[in-house]
XYZ file of C-alpha atoms in Angstrom:
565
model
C 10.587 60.923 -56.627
C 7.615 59.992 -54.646
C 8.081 56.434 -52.195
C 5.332 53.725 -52.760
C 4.705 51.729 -49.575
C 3.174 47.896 -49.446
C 2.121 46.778 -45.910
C 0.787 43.642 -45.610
C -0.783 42.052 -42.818
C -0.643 38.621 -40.808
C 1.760 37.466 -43.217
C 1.889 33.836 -44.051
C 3.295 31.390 -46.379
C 0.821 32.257 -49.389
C 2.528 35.747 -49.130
C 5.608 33.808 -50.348
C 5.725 35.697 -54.175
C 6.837 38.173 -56.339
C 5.582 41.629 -56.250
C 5.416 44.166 -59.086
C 4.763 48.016 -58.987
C 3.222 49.729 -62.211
C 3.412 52.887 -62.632
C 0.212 54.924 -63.776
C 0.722 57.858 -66.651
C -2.112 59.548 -68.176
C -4.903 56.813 -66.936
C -3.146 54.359 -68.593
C -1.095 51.715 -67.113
C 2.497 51.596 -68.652
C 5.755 49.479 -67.474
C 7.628 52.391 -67.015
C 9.939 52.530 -63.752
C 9.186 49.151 -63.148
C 10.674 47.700 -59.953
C 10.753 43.696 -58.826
C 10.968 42.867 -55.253
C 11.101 39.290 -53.440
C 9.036 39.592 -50.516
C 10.046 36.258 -47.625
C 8.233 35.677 -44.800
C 10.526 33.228 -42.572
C 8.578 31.570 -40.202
C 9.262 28.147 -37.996
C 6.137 25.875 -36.996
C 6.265 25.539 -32.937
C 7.545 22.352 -31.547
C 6.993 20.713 -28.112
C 10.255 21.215 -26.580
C 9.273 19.593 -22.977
C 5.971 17.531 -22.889
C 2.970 17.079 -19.860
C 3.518 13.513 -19.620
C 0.218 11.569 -19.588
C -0.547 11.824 -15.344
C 0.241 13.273 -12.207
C -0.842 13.182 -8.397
C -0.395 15.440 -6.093
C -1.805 16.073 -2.358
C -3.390 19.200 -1.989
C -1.629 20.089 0.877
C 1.674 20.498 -1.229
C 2.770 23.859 -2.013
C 5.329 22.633 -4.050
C 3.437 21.720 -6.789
C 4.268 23.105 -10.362
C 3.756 21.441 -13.612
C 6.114 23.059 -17.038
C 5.905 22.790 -20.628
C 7.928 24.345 -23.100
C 7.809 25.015 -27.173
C 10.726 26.194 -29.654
C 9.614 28.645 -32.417
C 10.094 31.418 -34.470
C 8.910 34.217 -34.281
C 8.334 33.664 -30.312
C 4.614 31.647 -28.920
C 2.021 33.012 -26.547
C 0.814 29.579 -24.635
C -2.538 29.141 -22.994
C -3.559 26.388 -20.716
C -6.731 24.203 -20.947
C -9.408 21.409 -19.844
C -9.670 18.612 -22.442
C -13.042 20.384 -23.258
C -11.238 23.657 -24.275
C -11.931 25.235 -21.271
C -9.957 27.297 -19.109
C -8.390 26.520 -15.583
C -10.408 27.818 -12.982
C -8.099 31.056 -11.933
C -9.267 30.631 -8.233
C -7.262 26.802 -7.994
C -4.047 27.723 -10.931
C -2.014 30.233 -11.510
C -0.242 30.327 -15.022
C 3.128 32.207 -15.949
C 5.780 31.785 -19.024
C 9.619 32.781 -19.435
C 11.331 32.987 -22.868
C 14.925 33.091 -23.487
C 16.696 32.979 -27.263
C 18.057 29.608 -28.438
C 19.434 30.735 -31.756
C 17.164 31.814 -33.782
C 14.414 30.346 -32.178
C 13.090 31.437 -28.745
C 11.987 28.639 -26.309
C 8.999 29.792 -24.417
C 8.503 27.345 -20.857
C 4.947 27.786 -18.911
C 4.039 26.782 -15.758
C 0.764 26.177 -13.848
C 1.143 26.100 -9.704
C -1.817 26.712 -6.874
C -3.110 29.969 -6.923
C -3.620 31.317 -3.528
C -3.364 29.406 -0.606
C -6.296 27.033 0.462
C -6.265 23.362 0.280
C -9.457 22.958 0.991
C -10.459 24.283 -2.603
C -8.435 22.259 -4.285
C -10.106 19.204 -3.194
C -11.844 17.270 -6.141
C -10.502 20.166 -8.600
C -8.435 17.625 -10.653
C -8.475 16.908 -14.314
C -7.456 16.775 -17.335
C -5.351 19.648 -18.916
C -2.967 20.346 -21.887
C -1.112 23.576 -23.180
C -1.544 25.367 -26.397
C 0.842 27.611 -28.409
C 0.606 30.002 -31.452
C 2.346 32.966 -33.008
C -0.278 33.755 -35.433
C 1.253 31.368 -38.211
C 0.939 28.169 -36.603
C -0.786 26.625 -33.437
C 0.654 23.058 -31.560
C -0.393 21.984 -28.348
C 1.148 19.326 -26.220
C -0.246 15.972 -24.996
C -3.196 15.716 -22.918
C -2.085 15.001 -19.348
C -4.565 13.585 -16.481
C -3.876 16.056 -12.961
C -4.990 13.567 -9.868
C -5.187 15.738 -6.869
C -5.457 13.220 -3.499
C -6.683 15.083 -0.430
C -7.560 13.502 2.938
C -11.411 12.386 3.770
C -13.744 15.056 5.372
C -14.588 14.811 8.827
C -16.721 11.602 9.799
C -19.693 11.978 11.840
C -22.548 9.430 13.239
C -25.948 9.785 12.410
C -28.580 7.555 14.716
C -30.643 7.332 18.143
C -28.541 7.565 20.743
C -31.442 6.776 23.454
C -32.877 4.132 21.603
C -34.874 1.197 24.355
C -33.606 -1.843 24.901
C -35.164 -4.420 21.918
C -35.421 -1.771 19.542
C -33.828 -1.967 15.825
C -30.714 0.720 15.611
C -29.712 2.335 11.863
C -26.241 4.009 12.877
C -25.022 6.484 9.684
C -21.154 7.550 9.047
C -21.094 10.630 7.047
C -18.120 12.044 5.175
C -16.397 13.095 2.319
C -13.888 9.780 1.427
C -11.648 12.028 -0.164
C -9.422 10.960 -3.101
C -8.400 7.744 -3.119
C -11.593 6.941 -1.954
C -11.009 6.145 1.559
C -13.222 3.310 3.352
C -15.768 3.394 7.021
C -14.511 1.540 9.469
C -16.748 1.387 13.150
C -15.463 0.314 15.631
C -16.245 -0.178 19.599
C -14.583 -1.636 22.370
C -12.636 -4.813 21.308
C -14.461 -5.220 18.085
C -14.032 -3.955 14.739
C -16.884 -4.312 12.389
C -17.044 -4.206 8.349
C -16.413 -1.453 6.098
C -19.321 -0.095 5.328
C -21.858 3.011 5.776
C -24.804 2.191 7.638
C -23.735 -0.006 11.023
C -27.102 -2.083 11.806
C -27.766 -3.328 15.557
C -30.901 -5.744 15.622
C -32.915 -6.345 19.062
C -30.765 -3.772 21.081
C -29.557 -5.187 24.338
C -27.769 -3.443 26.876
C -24.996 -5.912 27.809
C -23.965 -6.449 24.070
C -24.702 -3.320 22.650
C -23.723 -0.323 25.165
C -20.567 1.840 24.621
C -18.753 3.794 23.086
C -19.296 3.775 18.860
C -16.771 5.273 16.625
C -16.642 5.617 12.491
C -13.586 6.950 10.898
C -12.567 6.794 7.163
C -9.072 6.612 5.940
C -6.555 7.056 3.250
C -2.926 7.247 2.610
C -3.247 10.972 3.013
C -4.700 11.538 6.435
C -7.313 9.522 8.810
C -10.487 11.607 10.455
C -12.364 10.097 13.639
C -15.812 10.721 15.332
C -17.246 9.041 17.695
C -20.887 9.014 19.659
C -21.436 7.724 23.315
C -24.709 5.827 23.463
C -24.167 3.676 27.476
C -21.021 3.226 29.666
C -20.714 1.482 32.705
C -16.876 1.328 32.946
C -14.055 0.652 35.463
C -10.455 1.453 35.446
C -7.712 -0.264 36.876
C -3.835 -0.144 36.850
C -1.622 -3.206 36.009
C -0.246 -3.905 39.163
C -3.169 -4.240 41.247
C -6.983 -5.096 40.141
C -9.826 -6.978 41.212
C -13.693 -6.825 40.941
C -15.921 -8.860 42.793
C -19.967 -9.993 42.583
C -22.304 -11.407 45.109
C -25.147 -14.201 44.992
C -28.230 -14.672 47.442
C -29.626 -18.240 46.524
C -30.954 -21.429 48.361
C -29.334 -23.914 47.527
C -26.079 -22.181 47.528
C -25.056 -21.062 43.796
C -21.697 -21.494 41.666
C -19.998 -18.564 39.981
C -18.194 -18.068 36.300
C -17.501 -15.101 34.916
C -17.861 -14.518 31.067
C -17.226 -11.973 27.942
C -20.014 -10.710 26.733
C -19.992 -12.787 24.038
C -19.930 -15.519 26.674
C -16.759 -16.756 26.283
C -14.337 -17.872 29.672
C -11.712 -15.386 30.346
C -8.548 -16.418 29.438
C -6.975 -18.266 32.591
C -3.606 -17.027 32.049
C -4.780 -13.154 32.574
C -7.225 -13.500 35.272
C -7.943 -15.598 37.621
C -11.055 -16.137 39.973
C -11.671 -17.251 43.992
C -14.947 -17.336 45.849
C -15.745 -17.317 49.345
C -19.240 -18.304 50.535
C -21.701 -17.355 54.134
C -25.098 -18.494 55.408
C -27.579 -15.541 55.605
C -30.681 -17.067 57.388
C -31.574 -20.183 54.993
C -29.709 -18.713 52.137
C -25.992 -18.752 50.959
C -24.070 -16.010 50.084
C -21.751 -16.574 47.133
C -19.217 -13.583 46.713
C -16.673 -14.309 43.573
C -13.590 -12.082 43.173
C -12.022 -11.398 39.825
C -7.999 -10.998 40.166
C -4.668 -11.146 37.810
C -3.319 -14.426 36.934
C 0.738 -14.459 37.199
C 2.920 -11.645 36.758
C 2.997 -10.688 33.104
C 1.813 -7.450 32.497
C 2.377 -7.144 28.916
C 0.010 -9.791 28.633
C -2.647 -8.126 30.177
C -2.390 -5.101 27.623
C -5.866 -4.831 25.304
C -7.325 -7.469 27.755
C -10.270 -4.922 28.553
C -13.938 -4.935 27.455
C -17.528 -5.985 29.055
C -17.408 -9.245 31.177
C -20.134 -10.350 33.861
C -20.364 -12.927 35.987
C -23.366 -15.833 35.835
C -24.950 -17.831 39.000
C -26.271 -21.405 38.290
C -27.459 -23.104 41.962
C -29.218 -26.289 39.591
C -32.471 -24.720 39.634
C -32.318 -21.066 37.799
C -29.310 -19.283 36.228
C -29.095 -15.415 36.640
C -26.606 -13.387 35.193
C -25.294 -9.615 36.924
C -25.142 -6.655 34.677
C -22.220 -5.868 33.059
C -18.728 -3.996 33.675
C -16.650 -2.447 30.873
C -13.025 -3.198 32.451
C -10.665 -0.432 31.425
C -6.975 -1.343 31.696
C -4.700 1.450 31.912
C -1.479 0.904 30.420
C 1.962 2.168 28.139
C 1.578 2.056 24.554
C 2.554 -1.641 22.963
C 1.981 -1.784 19.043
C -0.794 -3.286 17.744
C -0.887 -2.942 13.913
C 1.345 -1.489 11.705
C 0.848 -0.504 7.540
C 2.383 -2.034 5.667
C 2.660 -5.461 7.910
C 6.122 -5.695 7.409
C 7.379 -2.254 7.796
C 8.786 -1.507 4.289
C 7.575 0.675 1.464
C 9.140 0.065 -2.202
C 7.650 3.117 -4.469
C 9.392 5.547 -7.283
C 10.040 8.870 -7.080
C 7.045 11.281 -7.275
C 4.767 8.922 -5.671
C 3.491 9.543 -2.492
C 2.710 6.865 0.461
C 1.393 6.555 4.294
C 3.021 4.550 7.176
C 0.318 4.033 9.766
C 0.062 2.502 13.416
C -2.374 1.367 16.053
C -1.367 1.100 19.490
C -2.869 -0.515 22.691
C -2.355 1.765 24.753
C -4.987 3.602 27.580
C -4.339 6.700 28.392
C -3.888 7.894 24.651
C -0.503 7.756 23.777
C 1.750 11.019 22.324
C 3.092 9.383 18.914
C 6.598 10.865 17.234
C 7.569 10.211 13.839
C 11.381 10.301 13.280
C 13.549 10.782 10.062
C 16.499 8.081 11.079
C 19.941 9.092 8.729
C 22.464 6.706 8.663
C 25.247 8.828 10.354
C 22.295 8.274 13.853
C 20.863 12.104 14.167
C 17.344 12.248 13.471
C 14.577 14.574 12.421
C 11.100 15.242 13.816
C 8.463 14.699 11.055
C 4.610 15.846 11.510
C 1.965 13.308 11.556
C -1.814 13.133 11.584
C -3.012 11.432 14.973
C -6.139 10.595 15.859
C -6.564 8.422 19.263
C -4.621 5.246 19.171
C -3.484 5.789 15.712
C -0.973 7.603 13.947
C -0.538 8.294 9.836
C 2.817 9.597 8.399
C 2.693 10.752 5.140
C 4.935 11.145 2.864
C 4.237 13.345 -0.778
C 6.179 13.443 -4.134
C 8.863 11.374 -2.822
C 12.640 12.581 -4.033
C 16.284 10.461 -3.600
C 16.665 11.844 -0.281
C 13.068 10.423 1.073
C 14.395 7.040 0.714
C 15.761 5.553 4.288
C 15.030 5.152 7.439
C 12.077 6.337 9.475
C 10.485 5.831 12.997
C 7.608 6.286 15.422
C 7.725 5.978 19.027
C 4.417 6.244 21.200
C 4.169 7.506 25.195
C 1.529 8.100 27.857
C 1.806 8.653 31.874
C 2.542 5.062 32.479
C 5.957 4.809 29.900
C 6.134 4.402 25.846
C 7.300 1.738 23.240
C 10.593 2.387 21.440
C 11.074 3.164 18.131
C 9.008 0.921 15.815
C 10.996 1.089 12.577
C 9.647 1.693 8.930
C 11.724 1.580 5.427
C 11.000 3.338 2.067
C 12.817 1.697 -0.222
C 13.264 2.859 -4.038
C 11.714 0.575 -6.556
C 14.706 -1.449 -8.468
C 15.281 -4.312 -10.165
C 15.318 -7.639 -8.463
C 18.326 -9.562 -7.246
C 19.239 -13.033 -8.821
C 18.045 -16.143 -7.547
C 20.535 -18.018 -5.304
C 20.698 -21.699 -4.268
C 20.484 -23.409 -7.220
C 19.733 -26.933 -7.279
C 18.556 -29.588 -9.477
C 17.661 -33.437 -9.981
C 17.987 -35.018 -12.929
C 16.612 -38.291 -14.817
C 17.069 -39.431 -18.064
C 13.546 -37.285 -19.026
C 13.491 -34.392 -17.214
C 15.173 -31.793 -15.040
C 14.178 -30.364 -11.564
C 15.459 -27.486 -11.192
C 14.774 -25.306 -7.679
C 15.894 -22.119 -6.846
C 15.443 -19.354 -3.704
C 14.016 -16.136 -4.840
C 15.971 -12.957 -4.614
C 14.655 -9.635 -3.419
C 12.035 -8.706 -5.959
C 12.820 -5.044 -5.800
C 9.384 -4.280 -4.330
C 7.651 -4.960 -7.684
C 6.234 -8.591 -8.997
C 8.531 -10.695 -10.378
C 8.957 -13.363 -12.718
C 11.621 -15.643 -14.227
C 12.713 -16.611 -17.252
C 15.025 -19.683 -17.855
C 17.011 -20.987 -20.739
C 18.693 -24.423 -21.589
C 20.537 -26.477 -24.059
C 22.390 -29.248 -25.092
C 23.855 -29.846 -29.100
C 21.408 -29.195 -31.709
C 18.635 -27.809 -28.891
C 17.576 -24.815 -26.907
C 14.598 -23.597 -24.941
C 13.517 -20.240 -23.407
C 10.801 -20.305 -21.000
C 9.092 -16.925 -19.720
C 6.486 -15.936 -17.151
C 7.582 -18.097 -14.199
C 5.651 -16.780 -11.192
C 7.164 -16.464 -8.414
C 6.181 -17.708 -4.948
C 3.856 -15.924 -2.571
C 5.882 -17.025 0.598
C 8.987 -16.368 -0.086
C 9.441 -20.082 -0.494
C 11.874 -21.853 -2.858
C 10.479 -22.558 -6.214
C 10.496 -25.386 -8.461
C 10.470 -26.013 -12.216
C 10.827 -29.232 -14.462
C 11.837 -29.404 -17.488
C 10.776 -32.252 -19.722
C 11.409 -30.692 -23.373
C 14.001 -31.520 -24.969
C 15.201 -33.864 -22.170
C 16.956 -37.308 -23.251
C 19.558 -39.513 -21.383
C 23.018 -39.180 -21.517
C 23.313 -35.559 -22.313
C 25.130 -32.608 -20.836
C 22.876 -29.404 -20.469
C 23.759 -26.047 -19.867
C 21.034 -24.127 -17.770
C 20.465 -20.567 -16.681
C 18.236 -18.541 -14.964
C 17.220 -14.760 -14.585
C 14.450 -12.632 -12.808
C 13.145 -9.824 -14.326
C 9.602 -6.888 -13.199
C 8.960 -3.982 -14.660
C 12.386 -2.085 -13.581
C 14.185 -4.865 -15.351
C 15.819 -7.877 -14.744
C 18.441 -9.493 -12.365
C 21.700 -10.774 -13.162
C 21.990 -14.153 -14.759
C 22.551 -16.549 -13.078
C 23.660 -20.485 -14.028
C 23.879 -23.908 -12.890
C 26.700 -26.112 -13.521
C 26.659 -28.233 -16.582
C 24.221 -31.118 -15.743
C 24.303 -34.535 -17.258
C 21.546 -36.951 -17.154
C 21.890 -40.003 -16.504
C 21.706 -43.456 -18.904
C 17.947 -44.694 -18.800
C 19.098 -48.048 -17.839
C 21.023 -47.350 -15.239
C 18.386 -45.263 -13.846
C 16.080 -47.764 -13.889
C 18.372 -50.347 -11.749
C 19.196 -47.667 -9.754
C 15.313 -47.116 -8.995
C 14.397 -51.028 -8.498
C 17.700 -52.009 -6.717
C 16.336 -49.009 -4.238
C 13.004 -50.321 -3.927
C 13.900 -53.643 -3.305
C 16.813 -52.971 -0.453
C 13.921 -50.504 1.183
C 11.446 -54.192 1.166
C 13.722 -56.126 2.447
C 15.109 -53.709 5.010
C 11.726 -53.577 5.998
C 11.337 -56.929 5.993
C 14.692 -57.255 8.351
C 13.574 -55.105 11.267
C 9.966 -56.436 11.219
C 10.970 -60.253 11.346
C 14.733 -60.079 11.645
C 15.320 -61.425 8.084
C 18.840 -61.099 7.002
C 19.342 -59.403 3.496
C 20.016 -61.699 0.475
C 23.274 -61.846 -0.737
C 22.087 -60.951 -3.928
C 21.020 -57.182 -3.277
C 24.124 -56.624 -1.986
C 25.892 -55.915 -4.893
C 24.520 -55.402 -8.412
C 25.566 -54.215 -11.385
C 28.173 -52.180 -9.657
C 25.981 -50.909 -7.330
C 26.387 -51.860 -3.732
C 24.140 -50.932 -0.479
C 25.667 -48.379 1.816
């Protein structure tokens, strides 16, 4: 008996059939020894057992980054990550690897992309968009398309310009960098100004007193802040809070007066300094020697009180002004700006966000970010410093980011104490409290305190009715101050008529409790009206009293029930 073999290959559903084996005898086909066989090729079409999601973000600085998808089939899928494009990840930024484990009959096949190798730097502008593909020869699926945002801090900054330009010349400064992702924005600054954000820093008819010192361009984002700076002219002096003074001297005929100025020729501010002058006669001249000193005791007043002043001669005849002093003063770190303004981050988890600070401080201060748990022991946290100013940031946020954190700052001369930050989990918002409302026979005023918005914008919605009515109005904005808010109602409004009115607030985590006010009647038009004219006309004739000492008719002293209090 011989054994007849049928192999066939890459089997699919059109192999689904009946087979039949003939038997040759002589050259001649005959039916003889004729044998039937069902042939089933059992195959399941791959599902997407765990999608991409549409987007992510990431810093490229986290190591912890890993992105999964997962497909259920039989027999078992080989899966293959891709651009949009149908390209493959570059192998030098992602690294690819799958697990499978048996679910059944079916075997669930999970693969995940994470860095490959080690630098950050690469990374940097390397996102995209990506999906993942899977087939086991029968059938091919592939998941969503998913959009990979990879943020990464700005390159370094540096200044590009003539440093020994000549007094009245035009000056093109140039900050170069990288702005990194989000794009981060220029910011120059010098001593006691800030200017615009922008690239190119223009200084027209270059003068010495307004222009000289020391130039700096940084660009920031959440994820880190980079600083360069160039030193064009410095004529500077240093002094300590306790004791300071600086003094200038006049040779003029007749004898001259003394001010001393900004260089934007503004008066210094009398409470901070204050100014004497003493005067002698040098042949038919005058000497005029003017001292610059503190005014009162406050240090902390004097902190970022620094910059160019000079001091200007007028004797009636000609007006001559000295050359300039950058005053240094040296003092212990006080805050000067903090991000956000008040302190508190609301954000869901995954994101990531940046506290920042400025401090007036000279020396440069030491900053240290805490991690403040409730129980009071704290954790250090690294941060990205750069002069007076300090970022803390904090990536792919999870449950136990949410809390308490602070930053303290220090130099030779002491150090502020813990400035305090909060990241608070999105939520939904909190109900509106003290509910109020004034009613007329055509309308309702309702007014209400917003509750805590949940760090998202909120609106309100509120509903009312009476027999045979109701109304639902949507979209109420909230206020921008934090103020109370009010609403009138004029639909559906009529005298005499008991309403029932509620309110909720709701953003895009969902909405607050509901909250009511007590049923609210308005009142009979009639007596409204009286109410209103028998007001207006006590209010005249009070008037009326204390202007000419008139007494008050007997007749507006009771009407209608109504009687003056």
């Amino acid at each position: 008996m011989s054994v007849v073999e049928l192999w066939i290959v890459e089997t699919h559903r059109k192999h689904h059939r009946k087979y039949e084996w003939v038997q040759p005898d002589g050259g001649t086909l005959t039916e003889r020894n004729m044998n039937i066989t069902d042939l089933n090729v059992n195959t399941v079409e791959p599902s997407v057992e765990r999608g991409l999601g549409f987007g992510k973000s990431v810093v490229n600085t986290d190591d912890s980054f890993s992105v999964s998808c997962a497909f259920r089939a039989y027999p078992p899928v080989s899966v293959v990550w891709k651009r949009e494009d149908g390209s493959a990840l570059p192998s030098n930024i992602f690294n690819t690897s799958s697990t499978e484990h048996e679910d059944g009959k079916f075997t669930v096949t999970t693969s995940t992309v994470k860095w490959s190798g080690t630098d950050a730097d690469a990374r940097r502008g390397r996102g995209d968009t990506m999906f993942c593909e899977a087939h086991n020869f029968f059938h091919r699926v592939r998941s969503t398309i998913m959009e990979l945002i990879i943020h990464y801090a700005p390159g370094a900054a540096s200044i590009h310009g003539d440093s020994t330009a000549l007094v009245g010349d035009n000056v093109t400064l140039v900050c170069e960098a990288d702005l990194g992702n989000p794009e981060g924005f220029y910011t120059w600054m010098k001593p006691e100004e800030e200017f615009p954000f922008e690239k190119n820093l223009n200084i027209w008819n270059l003068n010495v007193d307004d222009d000289e010192g020391e130039y700096e361009c940084f660009v920031v984002n959440y994820v880190c802040l980079v600083l360069n700076e160039i030193l064009i002219l410095r004529n500077q002096s240093s002094t300590r809070m306790i004791h300071f003074s600086m003094s200038c001297a006049f040779r003029a005929k007749p004898a001259a007066s003394v001010v001393w100025k900004r260089k934007d020729d503004s008066a210094l501010p009398s409470g901070i300094f204050s100014t004497s002058y003493t005067q002698q006669a040098d042949g038919k001249f005058t000497i005029t020697i003017s001292t610059l000193t503190w005014s009162g005791t406050d240090a902390d007043a004097r902190k970022g009180q620094g910059g160019k002043r000079s001091c200007e001669a007028d004797n009636g005849f000609y007006t001559v002004k000295s050359n300039s002093m950058d005053l240094t003063i040296q003092c212990s770190p006080s805050l000067k700006k903090a991000v956000p303004s008040d302190q508190k981050h609301g954000v869901t988890v995954g994101a990531s966000v940046y506290f920042f600070v400025e401090a007036i401080s000279h020396p440069t201060p030491d900053f240290q970010w805490k991690r403040t748990f409730n129980n009071g022991t704290t954790v250090n946290l690294h941060s990205n410093d750069s002069g007076n100013k300090s970022i803390l940031t904090i990536s792919d946020i999870k449950m136990e980011d949410f809390g308490n954190y602070t930053v303290s700052a220090q130099n030779i001369f002491g150090r502020w104490e813990d400035v305090k930050f909060e990241l608070q989990t999105l939520d939904k918002p909190r109900p509106p409290t003290e509910l109020s409302c004034e009613a007329t026979a055509q309308s309702l005023t309702l007014s209400w305190a917003p509750g805590w918005d949940g760090g998202l914008l909120q609106t309100f919605t509120i509903t009312y009715s009476t027999n045979g009515f109701a109304e639902l109005i949507l979209d109420i904005p909230d206020s921008t101050d934090f103020s109370r808010i009010s609403y009138k109602l004029t639909e559906g409004i009529s005298a005499k008529k008991s309403y029932s009115v509620a309110i909720f607030a709701i953003n895009s985590q969902g909405s607050s409790k509901v909250v009511s006010w007590d049923p609210i009647t308005t009142p009979d038009s009639t007596e409204e009206f009286a109410t209103k004219y028998l007001a207006g006309q006590v209010e005249i004739v009070e008037k009326l009293r204390n202007i000419w000492n008139i007494e008050i008719p007997l007749g507006f002293t009771r009407q209608r029930g109504l009687s003056e209090e």
